[in-house]
Tab-separated table of C-alpha atoms in Angstrom:
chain	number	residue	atom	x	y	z
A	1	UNK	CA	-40.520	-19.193	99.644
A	2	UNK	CA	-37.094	-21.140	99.014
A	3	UNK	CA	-37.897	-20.864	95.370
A	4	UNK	CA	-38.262	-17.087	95.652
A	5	UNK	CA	-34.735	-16.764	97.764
A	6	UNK	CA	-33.071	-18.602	94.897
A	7	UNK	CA	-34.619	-16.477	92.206
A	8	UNK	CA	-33.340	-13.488	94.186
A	9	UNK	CA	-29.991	-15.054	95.104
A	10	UNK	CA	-29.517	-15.951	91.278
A	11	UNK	CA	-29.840	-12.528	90.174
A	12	UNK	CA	-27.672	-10.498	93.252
A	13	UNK	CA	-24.767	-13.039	91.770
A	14	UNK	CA	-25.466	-12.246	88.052
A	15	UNK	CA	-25.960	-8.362	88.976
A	16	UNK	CA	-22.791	-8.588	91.109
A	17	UNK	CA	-20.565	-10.514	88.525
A	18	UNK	CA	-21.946	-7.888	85.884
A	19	UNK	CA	-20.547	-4.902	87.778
A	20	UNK	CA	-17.329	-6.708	88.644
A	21	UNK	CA	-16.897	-7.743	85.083
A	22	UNK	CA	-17.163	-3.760	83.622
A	23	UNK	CA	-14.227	-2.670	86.778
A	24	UNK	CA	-10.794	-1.893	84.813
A	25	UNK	CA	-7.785	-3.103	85.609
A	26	UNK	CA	-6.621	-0.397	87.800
A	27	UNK	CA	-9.443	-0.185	89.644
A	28	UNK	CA	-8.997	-4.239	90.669
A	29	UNK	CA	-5.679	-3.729	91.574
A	30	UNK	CA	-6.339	-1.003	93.974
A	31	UNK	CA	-8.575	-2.905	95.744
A	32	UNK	CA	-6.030	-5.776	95.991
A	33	UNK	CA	-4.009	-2.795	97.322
A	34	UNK	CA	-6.003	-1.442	100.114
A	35	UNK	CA	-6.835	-5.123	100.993
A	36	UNK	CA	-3.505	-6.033	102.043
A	37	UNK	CA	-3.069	-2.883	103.649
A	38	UNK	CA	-6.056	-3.263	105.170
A	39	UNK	CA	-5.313	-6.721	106.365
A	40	UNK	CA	-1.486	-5.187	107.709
A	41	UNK	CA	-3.530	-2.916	110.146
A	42	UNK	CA	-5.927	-5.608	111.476
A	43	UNK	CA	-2.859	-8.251	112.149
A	44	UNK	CA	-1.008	-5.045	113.953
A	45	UNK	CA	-3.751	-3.646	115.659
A	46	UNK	CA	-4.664	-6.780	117.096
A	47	UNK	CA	-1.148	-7.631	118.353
A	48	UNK	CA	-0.707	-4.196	119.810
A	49	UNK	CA	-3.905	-4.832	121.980
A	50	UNK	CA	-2.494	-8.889	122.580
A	51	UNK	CA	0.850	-6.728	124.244
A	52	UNK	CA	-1.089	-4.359	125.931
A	53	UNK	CA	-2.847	-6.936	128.141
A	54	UNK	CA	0.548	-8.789	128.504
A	55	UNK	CA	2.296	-5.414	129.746
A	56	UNK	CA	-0.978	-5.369	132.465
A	57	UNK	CA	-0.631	-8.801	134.047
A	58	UNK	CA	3.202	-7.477	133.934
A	59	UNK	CA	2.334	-5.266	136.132
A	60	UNK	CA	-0.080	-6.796	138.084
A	61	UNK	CA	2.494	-9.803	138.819
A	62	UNK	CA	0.459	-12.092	137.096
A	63	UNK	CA	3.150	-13.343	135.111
A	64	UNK	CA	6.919	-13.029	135.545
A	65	UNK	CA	9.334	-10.801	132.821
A	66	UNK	CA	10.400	-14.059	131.629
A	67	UNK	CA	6.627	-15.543	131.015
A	68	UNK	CA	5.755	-12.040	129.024
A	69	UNK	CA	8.710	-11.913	126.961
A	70	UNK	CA	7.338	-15.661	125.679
A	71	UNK	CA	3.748	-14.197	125.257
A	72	UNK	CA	5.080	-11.600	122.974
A	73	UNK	CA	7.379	-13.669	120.788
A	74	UNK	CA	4.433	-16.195	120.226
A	75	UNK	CA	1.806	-13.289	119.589
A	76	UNK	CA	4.597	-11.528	117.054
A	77	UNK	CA	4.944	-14.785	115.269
A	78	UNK	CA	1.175	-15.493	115.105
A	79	UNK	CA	0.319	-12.497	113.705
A	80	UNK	CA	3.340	-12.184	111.684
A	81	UNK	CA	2.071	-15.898	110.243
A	82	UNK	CA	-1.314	-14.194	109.510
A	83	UNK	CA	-0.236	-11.697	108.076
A	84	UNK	CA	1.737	-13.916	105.504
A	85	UNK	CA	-1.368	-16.270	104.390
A	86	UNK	CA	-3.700	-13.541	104.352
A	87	UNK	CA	-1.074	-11.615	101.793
A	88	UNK	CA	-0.769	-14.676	100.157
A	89	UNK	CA	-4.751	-15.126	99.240
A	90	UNK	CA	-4.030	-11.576	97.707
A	91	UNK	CA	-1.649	-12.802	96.064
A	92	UNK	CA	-3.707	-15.450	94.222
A	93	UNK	CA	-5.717	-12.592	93.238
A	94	UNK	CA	-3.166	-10.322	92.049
A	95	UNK	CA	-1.455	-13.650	89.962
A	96	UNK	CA	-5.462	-14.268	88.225
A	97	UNK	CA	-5.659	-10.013	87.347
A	98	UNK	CA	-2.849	-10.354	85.487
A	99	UNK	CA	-4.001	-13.053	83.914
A	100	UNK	CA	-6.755	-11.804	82.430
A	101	UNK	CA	-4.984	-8.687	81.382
A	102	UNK	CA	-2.977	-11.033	79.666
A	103	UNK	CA	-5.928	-12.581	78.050
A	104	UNK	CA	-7.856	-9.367	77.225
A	105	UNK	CA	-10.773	-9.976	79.335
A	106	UNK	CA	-10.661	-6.730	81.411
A	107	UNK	CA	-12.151	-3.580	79.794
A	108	UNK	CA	-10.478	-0.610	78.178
A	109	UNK	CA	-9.137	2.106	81.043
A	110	UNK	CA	-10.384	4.813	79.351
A	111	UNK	CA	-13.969	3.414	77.902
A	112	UNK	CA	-14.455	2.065	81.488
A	113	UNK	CA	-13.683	5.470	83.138
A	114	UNK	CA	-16.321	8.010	81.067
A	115	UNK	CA	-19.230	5.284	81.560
A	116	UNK	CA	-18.954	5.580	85.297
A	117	UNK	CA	-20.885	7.780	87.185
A	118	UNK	CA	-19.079	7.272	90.463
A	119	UNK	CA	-15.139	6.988	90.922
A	120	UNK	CA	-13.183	6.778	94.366
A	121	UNK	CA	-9.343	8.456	94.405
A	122	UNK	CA	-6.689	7.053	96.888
A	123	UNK	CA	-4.016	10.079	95.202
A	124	UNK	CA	-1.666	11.850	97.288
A	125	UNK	CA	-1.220	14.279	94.791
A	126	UNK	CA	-2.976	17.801	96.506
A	127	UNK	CA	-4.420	20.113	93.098
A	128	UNK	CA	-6.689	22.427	95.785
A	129	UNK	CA	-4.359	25.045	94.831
A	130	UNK	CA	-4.559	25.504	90.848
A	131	UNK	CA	-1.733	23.658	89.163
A	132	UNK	CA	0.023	22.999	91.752
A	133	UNK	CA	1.137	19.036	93.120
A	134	UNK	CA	2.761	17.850	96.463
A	135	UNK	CA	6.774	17.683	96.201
A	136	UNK	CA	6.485	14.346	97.800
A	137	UNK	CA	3.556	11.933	97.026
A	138	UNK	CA	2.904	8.319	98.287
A	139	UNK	CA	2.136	5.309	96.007
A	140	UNK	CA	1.414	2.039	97.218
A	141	UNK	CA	2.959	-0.295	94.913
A	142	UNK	CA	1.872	-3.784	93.614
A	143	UNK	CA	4.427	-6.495	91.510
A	144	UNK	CA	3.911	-10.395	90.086
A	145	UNK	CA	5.336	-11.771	87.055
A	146	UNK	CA	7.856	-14.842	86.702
A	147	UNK	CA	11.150	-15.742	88.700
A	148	UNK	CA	14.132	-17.733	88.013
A	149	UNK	CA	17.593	-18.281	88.974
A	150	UNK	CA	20.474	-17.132	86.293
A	151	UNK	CA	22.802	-20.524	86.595
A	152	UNK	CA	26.491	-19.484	84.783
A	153	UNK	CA	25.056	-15.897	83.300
A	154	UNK	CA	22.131	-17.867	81.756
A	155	UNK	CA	18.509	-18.715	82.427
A	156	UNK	CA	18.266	-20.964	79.187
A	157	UNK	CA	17.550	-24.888	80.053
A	158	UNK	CA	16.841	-23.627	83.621
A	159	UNK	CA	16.735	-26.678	86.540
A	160	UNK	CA	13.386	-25.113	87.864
A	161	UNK	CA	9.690	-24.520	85.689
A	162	UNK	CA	9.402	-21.125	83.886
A	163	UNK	CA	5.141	-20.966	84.372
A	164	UNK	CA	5.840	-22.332	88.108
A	165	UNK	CA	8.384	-20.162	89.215
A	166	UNK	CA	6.937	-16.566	90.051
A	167	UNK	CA	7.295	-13.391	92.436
A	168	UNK	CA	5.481	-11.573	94.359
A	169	UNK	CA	5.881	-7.654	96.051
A	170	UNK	CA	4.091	-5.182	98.146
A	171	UNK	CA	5.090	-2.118	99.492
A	172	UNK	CA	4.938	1.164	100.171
A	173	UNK	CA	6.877	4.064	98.532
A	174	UNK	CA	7.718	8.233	98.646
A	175	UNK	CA	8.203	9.891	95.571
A	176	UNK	CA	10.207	13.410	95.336
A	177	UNK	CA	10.359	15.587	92.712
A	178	UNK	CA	13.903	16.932	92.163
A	179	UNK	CA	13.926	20.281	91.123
A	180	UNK	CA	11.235	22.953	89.658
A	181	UNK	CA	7.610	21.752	89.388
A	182	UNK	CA	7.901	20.839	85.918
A	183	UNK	CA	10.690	18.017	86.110
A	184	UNK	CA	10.714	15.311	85.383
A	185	UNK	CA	13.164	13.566	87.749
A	186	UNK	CA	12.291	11.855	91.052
A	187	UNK	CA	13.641	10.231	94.032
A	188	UNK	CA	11.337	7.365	94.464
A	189	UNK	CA	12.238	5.000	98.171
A	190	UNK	CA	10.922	3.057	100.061
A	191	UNK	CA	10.004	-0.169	102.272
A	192	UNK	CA	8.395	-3.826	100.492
A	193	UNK	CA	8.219	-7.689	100.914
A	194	UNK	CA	9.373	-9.362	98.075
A	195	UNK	CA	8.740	-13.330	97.845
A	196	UNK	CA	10.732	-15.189	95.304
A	197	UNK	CA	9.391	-18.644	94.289
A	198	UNK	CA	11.240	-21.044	92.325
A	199	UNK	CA	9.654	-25.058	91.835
A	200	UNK	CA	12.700	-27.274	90.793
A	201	UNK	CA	11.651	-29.647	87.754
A	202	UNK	CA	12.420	-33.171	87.527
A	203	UNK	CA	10.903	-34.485	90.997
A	204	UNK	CA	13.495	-32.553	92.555
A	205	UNK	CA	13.324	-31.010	95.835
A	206	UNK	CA	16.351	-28.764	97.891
A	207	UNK	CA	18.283	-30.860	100.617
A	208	UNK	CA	21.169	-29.021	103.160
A	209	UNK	CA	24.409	-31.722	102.563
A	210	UNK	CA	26.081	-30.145	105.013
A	211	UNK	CA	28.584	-28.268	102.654
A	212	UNK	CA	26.020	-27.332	99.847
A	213	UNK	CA	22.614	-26.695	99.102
A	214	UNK	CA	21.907	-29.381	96.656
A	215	UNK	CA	18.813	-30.792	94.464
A	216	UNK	CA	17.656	-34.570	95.048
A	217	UNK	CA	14.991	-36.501	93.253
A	218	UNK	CA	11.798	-36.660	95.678
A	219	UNK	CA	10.941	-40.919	96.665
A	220	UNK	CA	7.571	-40.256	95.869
A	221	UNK	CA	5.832	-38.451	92.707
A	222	UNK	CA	5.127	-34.596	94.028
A	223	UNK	CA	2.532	-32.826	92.803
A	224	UNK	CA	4.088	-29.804	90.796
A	225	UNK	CA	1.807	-27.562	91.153
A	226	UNK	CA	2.261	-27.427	95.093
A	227	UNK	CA	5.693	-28.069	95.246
A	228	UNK	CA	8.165	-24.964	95.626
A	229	UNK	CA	11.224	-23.291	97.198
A	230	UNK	CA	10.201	-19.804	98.683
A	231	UNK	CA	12.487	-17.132	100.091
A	232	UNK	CA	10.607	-13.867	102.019
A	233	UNK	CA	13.071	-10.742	102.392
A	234	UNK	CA	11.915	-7.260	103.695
A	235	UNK	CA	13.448	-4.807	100.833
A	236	UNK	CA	14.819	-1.020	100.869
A	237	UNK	CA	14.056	-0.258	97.357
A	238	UNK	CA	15.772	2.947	95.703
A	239	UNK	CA	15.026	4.806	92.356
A	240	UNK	CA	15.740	7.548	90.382
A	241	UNK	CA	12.336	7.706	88.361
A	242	UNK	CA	11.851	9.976	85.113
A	243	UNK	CA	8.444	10.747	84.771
A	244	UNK	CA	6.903	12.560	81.374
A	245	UNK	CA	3.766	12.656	82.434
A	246	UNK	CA	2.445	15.868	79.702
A	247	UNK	CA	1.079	19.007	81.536
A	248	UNK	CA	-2.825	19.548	81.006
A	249	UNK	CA	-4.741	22.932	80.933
A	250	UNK	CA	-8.259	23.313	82.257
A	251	UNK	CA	-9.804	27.158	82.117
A	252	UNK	CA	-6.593	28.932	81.794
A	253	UNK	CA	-4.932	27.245	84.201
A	254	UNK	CA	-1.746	24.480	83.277
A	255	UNK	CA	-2.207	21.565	85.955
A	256	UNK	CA	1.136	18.941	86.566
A	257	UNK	CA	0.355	15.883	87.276
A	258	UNK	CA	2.285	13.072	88.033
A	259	UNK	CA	1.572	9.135	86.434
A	260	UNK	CA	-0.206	10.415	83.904
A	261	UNK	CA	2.417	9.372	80.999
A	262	UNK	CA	4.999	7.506	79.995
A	263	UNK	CA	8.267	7.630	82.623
A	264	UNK	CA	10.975	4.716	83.697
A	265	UNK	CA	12.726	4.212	86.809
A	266	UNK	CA	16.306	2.719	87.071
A	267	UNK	CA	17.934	1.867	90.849
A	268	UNK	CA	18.369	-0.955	93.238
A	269	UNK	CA	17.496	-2.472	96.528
A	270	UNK	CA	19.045	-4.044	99.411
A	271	UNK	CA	16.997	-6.517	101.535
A	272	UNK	CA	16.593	-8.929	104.304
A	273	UNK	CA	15.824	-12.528	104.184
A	274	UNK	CA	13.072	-13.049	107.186
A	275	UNK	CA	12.325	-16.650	105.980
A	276	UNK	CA	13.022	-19.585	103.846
A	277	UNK	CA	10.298	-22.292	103.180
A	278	UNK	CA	9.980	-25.161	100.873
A	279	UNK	CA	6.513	-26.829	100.256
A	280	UNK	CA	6.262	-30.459	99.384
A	281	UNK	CA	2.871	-32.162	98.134
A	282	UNK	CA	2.352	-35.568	97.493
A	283	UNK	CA	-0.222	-38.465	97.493
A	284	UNK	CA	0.327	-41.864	99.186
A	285	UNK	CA	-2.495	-44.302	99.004
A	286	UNK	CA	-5.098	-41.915	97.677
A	287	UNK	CA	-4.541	-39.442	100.584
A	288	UNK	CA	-3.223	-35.859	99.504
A	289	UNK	CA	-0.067	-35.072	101.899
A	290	UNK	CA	1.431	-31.446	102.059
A	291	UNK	CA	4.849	-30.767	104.238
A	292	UNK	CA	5.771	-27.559	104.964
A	293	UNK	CA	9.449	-27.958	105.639
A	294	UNK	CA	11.012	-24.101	107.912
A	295	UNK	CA	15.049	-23.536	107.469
A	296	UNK	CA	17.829	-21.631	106.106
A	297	UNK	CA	18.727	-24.337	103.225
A	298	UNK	CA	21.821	-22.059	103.393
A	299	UNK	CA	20.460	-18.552	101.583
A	300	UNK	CA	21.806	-15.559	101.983
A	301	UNK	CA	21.016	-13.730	105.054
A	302	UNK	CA	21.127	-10.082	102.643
A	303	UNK	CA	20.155	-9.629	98.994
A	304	UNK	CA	21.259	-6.673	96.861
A	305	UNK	CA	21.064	-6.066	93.674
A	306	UNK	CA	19.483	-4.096	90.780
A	307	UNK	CA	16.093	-2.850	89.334
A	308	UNK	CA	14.140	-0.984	86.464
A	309	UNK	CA	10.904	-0.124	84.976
A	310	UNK	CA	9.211	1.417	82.126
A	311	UNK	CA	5.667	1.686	81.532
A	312	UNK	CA	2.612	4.056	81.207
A	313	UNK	CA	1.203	5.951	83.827
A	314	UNK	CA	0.243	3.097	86.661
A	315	UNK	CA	1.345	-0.112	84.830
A	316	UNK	CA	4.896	-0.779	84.186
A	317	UNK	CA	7.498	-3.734	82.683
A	318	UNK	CA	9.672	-4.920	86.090
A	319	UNK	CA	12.746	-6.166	86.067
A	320	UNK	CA	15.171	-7.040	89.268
A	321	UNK	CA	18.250	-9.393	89.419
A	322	UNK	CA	20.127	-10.197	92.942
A	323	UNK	CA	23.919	-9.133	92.770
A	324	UNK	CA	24.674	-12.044	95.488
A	325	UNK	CA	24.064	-15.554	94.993
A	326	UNK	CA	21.349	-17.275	96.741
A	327	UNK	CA	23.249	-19.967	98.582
A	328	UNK	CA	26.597	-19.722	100.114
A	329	UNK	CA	28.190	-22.083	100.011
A	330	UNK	CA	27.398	-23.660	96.429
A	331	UNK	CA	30.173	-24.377	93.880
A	332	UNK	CA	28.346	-22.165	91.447
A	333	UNK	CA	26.970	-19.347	92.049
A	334	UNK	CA	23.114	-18.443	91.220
A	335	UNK	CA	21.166	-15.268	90.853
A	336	UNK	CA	17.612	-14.802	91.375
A	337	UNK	CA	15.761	-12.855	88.671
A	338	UNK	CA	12.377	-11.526	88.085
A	339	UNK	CA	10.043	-10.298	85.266
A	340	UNK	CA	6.708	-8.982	85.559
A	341	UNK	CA	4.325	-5.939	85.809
A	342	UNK	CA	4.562	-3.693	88.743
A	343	UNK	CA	1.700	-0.751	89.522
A	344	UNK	CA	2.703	2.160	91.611
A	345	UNK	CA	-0.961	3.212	92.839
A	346	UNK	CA	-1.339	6.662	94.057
């Protein structure tokens, strides 16, 4: 009998590795996409209910105003904590996808796409009425690629690891046409978390002096790979987006539809900075430490700065700098910027 289980348990992982090996790219990504969605609505969901019982033994005097302000702020922070290693799993995922794109290991889009026989559509784009498309559309939008910091206008023989260093961002944003149906200009907006990683070289780690945010070398040999600075802000991203996407007909009728062709997007954003983190990880006497060290190291509060894209239909190049520095207080000034490949998914 445990013989037969195996036999059977073999196969469900070759058939299920099989089917997951002949998914494109874009269909991967979405489901990275509605998993952090998905895991955005659990987290909130279960804090609104944690609040609602909270606001009950408010009113039922079990607890003073005091006592349920402190309920909420912990339950807010727990979740909020979720919330950040569950993204951060997705992440992982996200960072692997594009490595294998990279690679060439994922299928062709459109070779994938005719030997299907089923297909699921997340589009916000409404074509009930012939040829005709919402002004405003959703997308939820995906971003990873490499980060930096631009030290006296260069990034050349940089203090911190090119492969190390890396971004991450997630978001949701509203596309609207400007103009007649057949523009191609948009106003594309919206709301993301972006998370900037940088992992000094050198041993070095990032210690407050007081007057700057400076680099020191670690006392102990840290383990690179889980060693790194990482700055969280929540982001109002702006566009303008050109889209020239090439208008299809289909039995007489000429149907507009939107990321279906090559368009660019030029803008900016302007964000918040909801937490700074560094990671430290280390062994002493054959025991594997990791610190998680919680402050402001200095950064500033608000980033600004400027963004652009260009790409084919889902998949575009990324590229954003920060007009502001990252610390304060430092003699010289450093930018943060990132490179990568950014999906809008409708």
């Amino acid at each position: 009998m445990q013989k037969i289980i195996f036999y059977v348990a073999v196969s469900l992982c070759l058939f299920v590795s099989k089917v997951v090996a002949q998914e494109t790219f874009e269909q991967r990504a979405k489901i990275i996409a509605q998993n952090i969605e998905n895991i955005t609505k659990e987290e909130k969901q279960a804090l609104k209910e944690k609040v609602d019982v909270i606001n009950q033994d408010l009113e039922n005097k079990k607890i003073t105003v005091e006592e349920a302000d402190q309920k909420k702020i912990a339950a807010a922070n727990w979740h909020s904590k979720n919330i950040e290693e569950r993204v951060a799993m997705e992440q992982a995922k996200l960072n692997d996808l594009v490595q294998e794109k990279v690679e060439g290991k994922i299928n062709d889009t459109t070779k994938t796409k005719k030997r299907n026989r089923f297909s699921i559509s997340i589009s916000g784009d409404d074509l009930n009425e012939p040829g005709r498309e919402k002004r405003t559309t959703t997308q939820f939008v995906l971003a990873s690629g490499f980060n930096n910091l631009v030290t006296k206008g260069a990034v050349a023989n940089s203090d911190f690891g090119y492969m190390r260093s890396v971004f991450f961002e997630w978001g949701l944003t509203k596309r609207t046409r400007l103009g007649k149906e057949a523009s191609p200009l948009h106003l594309k907006y919206g709301l993301s978390f972006m998370y900037n990683i940088i992992a000094p070289t050198d041993n070095r780690y990032f210690v407050d002096n007081g007057k700057e945010t400076v680099m020191e070398t670690y006392p102990v040999e840290l383990r690179k790979k889980d060693s790194y600075f990482k700055n969280v802000y929540l982001a109002l991203p702006v566009h303008l987006e050109f889209d020239f996407s090439k208008k299809t007909t289909k039995d007489g009728t000429t149907y507009y539809k939107s990321h279906n062709g090559f368009r660019f997007g030029v803008g900016g954003f302007a964000g918040y900075n909801t937490n700074s983190k560094q990671f430290l990880s280390y062994k002493i006497d054959g025991y594997k430490i990791k610190e998680k060290q919680k402050g402001d190291w200095n950064v500033n509060e608000w980033n600004y700065g400027l963004s652009t894209y260009v790409g084919w239909k889902e998949t575009s190049l990324y590229l954003k700098y920060d007009l502001n520095p990252l610390f304060e207080n430092n003699a010289v000034d450093q930018h943060n910027v990132s490179l990568g490949i950014r999906f809008d998914l409708n």
